[in-house]
mmCIF file of C-alpha atoms in Angstrom:
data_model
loop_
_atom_site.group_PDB
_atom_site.id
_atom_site.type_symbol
_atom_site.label_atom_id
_atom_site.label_comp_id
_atom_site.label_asym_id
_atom_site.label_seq_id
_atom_site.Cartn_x
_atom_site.Cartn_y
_atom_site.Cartn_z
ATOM 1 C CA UNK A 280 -27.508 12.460 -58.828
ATOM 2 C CA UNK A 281 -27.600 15.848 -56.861
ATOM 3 C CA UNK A 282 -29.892 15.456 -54.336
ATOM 4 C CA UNK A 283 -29.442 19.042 -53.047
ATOM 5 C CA UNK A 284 -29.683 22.043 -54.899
ATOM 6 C CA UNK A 285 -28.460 25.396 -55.197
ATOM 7 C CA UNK A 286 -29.632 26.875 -58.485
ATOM 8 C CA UNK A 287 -28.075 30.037 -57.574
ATOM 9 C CA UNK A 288 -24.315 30.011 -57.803
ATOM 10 C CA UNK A 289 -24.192 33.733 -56.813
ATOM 11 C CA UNK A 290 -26.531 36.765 -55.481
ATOM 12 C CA UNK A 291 -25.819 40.504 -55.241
ATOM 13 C CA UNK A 292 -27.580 42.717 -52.670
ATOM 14 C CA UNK A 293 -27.243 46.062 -51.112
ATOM 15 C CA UNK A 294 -26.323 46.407 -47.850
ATOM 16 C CA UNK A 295 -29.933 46.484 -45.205
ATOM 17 C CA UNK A 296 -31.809 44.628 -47.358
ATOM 18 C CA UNK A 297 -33.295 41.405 -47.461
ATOM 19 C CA UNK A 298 -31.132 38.634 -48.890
ATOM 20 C CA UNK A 299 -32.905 35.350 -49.940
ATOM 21 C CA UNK A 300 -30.595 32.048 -50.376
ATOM 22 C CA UNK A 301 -32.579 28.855 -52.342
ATOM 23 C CA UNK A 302 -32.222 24.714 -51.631
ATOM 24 C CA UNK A 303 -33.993 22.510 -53.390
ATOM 25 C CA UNK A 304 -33.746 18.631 -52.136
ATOM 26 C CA UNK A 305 -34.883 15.698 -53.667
ATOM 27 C CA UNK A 306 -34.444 12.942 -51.084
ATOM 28 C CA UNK A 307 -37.851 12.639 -49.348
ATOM 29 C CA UNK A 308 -35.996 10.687 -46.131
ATOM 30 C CA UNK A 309 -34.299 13.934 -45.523
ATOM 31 C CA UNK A 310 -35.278 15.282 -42.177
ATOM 32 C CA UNK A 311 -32.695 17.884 -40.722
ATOM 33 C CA UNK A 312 -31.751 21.051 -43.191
ATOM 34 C CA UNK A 313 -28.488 23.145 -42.185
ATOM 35 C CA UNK A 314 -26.968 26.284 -43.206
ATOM 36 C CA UNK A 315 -23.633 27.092 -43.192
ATOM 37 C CA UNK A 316 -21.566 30.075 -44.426
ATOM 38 C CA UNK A 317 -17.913 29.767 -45.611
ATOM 39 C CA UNK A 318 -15.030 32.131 -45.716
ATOM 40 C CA UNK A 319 -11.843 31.542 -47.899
ATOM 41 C CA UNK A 320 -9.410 29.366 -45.769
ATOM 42 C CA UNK A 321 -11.738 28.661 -43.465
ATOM 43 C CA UNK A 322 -13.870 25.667 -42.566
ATOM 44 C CA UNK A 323 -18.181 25.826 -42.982
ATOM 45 C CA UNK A 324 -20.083 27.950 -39.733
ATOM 46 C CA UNK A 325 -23.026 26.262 -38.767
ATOM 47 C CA UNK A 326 -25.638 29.546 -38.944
ATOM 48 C CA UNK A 327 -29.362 27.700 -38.857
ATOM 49 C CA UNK A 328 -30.553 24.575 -38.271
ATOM 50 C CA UNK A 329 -34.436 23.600 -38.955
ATOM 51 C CA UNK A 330 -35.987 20.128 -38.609
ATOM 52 C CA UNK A 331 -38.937 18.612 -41.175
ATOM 53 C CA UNK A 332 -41.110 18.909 -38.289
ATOM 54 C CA UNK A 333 -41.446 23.086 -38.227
ATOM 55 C CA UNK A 334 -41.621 25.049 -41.330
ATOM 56 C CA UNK A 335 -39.441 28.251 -39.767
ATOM 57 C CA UNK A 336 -37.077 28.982 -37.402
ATOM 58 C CA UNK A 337 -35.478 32.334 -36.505
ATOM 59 C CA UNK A 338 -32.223 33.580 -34.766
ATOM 60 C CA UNK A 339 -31.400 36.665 -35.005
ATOM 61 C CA UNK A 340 -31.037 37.905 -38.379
ATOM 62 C CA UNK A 341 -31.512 34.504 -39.977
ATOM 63 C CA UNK A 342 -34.575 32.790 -40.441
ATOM 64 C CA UNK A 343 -34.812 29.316 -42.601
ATOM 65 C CA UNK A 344 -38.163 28.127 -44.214
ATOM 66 C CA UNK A 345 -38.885 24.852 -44.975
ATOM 67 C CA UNK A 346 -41.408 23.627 -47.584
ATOM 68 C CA UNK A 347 -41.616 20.236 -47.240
ATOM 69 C CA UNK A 348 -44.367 19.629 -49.700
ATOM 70 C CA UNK A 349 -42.410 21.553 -52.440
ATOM 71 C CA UNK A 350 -38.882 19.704 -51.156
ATOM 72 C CA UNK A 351 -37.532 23.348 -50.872
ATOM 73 C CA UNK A 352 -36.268 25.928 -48.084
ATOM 74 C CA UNK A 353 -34.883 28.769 -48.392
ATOM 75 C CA UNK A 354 -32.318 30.816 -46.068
ATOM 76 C CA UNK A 355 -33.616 34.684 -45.200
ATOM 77 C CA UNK A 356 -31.134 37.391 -43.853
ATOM 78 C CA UNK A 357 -32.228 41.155 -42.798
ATOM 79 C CA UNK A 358 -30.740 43.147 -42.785
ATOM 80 C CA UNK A 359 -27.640 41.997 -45.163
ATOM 81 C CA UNK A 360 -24.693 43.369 -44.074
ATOM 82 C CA UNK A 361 -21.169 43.390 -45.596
ATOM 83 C CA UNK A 362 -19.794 41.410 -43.206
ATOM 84 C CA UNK A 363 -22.368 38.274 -44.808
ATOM 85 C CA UNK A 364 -20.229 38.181 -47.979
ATOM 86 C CA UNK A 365 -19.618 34.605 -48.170
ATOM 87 C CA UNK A 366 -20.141 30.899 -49.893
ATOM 88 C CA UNK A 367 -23.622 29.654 -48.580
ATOM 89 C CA UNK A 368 -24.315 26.236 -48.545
ATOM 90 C CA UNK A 369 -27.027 24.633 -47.834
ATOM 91 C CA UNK A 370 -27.223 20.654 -46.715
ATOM 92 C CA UNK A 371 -29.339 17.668 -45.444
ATOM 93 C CA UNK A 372 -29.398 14.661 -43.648
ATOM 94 C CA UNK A 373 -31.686 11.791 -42.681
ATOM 95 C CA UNK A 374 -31.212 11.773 -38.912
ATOM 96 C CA UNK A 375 -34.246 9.420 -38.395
ATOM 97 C CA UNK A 376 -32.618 6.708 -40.641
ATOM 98 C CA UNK A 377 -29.340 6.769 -38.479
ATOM 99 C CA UNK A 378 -27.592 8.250 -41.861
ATOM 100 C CA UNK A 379 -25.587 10.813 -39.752
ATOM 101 C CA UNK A 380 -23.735 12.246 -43.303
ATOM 102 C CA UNK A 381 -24.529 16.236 -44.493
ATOM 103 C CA UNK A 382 -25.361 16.262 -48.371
ATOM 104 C CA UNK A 383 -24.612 19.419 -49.511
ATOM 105 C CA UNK A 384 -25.334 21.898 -52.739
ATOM 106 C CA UNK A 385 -22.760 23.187 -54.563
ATOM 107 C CA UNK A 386 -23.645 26.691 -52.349
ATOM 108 C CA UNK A 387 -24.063 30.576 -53.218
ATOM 109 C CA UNK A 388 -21.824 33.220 -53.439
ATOM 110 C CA UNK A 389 -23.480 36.169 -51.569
ATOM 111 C CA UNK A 390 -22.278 39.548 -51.744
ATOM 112 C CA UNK A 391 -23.676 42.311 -49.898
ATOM 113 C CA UNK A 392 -22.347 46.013 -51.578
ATOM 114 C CA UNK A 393 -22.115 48.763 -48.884
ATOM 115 C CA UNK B 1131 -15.134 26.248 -25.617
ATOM 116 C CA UNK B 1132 -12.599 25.473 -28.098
ATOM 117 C CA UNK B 1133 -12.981 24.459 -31.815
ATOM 118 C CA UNK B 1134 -12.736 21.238 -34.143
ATOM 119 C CA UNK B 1135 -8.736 21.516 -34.451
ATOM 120 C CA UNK B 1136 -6.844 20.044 -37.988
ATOM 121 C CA UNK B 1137 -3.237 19.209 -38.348
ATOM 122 C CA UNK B 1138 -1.895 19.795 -40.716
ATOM 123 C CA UNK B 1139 -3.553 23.095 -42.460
ATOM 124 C CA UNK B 1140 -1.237 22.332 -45.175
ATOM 125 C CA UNK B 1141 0.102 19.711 -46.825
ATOM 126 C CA UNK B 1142 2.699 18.677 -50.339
ATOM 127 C CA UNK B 1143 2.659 15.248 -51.411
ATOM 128 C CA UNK B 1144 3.462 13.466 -54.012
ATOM 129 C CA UNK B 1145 2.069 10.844 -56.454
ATOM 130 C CA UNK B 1146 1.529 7.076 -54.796
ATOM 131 C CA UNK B 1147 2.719 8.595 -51.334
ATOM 132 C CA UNK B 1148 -0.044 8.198 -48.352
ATOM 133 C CA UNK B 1149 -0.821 10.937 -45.938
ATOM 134 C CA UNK B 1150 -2.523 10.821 -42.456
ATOM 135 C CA UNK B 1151 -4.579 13.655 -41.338
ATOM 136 C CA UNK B 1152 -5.486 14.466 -37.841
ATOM 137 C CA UNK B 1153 -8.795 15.786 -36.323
ATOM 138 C CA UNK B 1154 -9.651 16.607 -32.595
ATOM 139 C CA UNK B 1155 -13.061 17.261 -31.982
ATOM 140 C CA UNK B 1156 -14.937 19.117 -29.907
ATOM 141 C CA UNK B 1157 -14.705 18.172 -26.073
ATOM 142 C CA UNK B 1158 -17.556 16.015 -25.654
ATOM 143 C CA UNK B 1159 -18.295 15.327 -29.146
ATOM 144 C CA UNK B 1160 -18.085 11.474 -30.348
ATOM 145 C CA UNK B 1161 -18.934 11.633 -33.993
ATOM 146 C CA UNK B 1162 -16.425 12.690 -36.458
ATOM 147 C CA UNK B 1163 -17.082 13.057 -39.880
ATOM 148 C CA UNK B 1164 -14.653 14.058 -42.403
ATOM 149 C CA UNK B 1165 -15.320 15.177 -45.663
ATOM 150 C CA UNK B 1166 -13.610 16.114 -49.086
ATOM 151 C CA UNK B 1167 -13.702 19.508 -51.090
ATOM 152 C CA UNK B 1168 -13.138 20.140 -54.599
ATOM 153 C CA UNK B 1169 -13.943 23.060 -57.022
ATOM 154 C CA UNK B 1170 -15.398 20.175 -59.345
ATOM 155 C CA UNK B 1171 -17.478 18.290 -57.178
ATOM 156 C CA UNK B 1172 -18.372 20.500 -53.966
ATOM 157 C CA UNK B 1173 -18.446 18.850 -50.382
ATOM 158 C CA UNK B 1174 -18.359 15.275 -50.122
ATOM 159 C CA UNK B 1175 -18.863 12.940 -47.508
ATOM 160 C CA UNK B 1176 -16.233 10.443 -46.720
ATOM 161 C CA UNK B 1177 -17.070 8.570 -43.342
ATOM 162 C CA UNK B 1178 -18.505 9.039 -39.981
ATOM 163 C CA UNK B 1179 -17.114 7.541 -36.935
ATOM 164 C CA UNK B 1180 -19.039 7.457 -33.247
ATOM 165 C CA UNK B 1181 -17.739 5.608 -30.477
ATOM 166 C CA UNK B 1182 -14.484 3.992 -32.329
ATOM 167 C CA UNK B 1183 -16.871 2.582 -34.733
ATOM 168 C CA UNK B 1184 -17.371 4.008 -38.697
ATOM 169 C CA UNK B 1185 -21.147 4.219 -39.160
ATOM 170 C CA UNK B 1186 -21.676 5.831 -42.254
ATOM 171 C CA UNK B 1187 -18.691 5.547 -45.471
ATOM 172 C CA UNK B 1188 -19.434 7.676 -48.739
ATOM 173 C CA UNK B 1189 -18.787 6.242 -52.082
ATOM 174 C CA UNK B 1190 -15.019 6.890 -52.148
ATOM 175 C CA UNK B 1191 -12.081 3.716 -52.774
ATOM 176 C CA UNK B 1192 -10.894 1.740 -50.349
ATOM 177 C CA UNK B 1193 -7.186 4.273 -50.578
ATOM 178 C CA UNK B 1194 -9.060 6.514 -48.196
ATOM 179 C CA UNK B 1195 -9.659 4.988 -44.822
ATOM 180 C CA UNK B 1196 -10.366 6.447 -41.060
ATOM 181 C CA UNK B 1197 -10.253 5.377 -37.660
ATOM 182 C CA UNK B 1198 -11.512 7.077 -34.213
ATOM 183 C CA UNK B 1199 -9.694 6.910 -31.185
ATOM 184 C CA UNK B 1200 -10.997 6.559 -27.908
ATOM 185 C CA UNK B 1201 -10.919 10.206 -27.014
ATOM 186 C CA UNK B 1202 -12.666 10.670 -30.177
ATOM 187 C CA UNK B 1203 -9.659 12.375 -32.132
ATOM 188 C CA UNK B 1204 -9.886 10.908 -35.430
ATOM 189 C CA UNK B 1205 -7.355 10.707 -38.570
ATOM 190 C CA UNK B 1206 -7.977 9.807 -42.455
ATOM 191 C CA UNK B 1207 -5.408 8.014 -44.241
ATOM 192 C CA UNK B 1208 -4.935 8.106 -48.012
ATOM 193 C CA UNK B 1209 -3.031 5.616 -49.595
ATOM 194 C CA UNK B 1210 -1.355 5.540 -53.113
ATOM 195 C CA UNK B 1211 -2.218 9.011 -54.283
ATOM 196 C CA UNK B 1212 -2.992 10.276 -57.058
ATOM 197 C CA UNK B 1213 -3.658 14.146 -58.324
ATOM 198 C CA UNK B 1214 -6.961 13.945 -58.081
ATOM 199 C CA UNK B 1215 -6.745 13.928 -54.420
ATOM 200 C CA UNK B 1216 -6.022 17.184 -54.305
ATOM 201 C CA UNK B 1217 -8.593 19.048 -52.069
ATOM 202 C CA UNK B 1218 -9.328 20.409 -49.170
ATOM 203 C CA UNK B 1219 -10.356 17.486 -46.277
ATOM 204 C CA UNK B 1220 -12.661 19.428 -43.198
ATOM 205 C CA UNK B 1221 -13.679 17.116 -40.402
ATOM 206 C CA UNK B 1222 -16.467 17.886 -38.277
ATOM 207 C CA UNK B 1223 -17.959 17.157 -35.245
ATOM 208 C CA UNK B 1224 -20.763 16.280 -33.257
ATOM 209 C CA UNK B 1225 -22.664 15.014 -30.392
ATOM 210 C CA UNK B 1226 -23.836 12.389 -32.741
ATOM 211 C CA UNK B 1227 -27.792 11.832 -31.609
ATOM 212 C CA UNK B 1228 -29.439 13.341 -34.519
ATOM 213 C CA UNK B 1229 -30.696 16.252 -35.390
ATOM 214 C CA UNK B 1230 -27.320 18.295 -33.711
ATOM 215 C CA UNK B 1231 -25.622 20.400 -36.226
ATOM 216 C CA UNK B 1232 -21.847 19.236 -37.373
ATOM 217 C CA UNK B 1233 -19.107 21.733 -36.821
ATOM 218 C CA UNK B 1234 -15.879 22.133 -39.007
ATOM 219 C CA UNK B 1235 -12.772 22.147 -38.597
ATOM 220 C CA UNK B 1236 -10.566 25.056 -41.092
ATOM 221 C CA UNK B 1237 -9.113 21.640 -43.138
ATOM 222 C CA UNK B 1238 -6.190 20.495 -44.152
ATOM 223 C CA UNK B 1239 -5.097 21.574 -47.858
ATOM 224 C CA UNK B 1240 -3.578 18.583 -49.143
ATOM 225 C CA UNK B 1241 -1.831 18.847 -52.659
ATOM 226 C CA UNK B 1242 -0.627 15.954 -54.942
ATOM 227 C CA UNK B 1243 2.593 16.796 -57.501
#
């Protein structure tokens, strides 16, 4: 049973646009959402962080939505840049039950073209 | 401020050998987590230690087993192993209050013959 979902397993955008990353979850205990990017050889980068209490928080170039209603947030970058090429994953975890383990999707392949 | 640090990055076994992995966290941080990669199945959770004590255990045998020191540098045995061990194991780190985001380690690439 995957309780967190990437539908996407890869997106293609141009370099200084917008690039939009999908999660779906399905674990209504879930209260803390992460994003991290991966590189080949390399271990996950935390980017974004966002707890069930806000619905958006920004740094920088990346802001994460959550929709807690639809169980579903979503991971916003402007402007791409090629340098964001990467594995995106998103994951979860119930902090409030003590259940300090990260489920994560399968994560997206973004590319960014120059 | 330096990183989670893995040793080995690399690693050859083979079949019904057992291999310890090493993880230093963070300065300060006393959870450890460590988790298993695979092409087939994604990232999956293994255990979580705080304080010397495992807190959290994923649905993996009893062959793969952890402890936490009390400097917080952690290591993951596998016993008896088998190919489908093959995968990359990242261990991560944390503060380990909630709500504090987990940071990785590279891995170790482990690979069963």
């Amino acid at each position: 049973d995957q309780q967190v979902k990437q539908n996407s397993p890869s997106l293609s955008v141009q370099e200084g646009r917008i690039s939009i990353l999908n999660c779906d979850y399905t674990n209504s205990m879930f209260d803390y959402f992460l994003w991290y990017k991966k590189y080949p050889a390399e271990g996950p980068t935390f980017l974004i962080s966002i707890s069930s209490i806000k619905d958006k928080n920004e740094d920088g170039r990346f802001t994460v939505f959550l929709n807690k209603s639809a169980k579903h947030l979503s991971l916003h970058i402007v402007p791409s840049q090629p340098g964001d090429s990467a594995v995106y994953f998103c994951a979860a975890e119930n902090s409030g039950g003590s259940n300090y383990k990260l489920t994560f999707g399968k994560g997206t392949l973004l590319t960014v073209n120059p | 401020k330096a990183g989670v640090t893995q040793t080995p990055r690399y690693l050859i076994k083979t079949r019904g050998q057992q291999v310890t992995l090493s993880c230093s966290p963070i300065s300060g941080h006393r959870s450890v987590s460590w988790y298993q990669q695979t092409p087939g199945q994604g990232l999956q959770f293994l255990f979580e230690y705080f304080s010397e004590t495992q807190r959290n255990k994923g649905n993996f045998p009893g062959r793969f087993s952890g402890r936490q020191f009390s400097n917080s540098r952690s290591e993951m045995n596998v016993s008896t192993l088998e190919l489908g061990d093959s995968a990359l194991y990242l261990c991560a780190s944390s503060p380990g209050n909630g709500n504090q985001p987990q940071h990785f380690g590279d891995g170790t690439r482990l690979s069963i013959l």
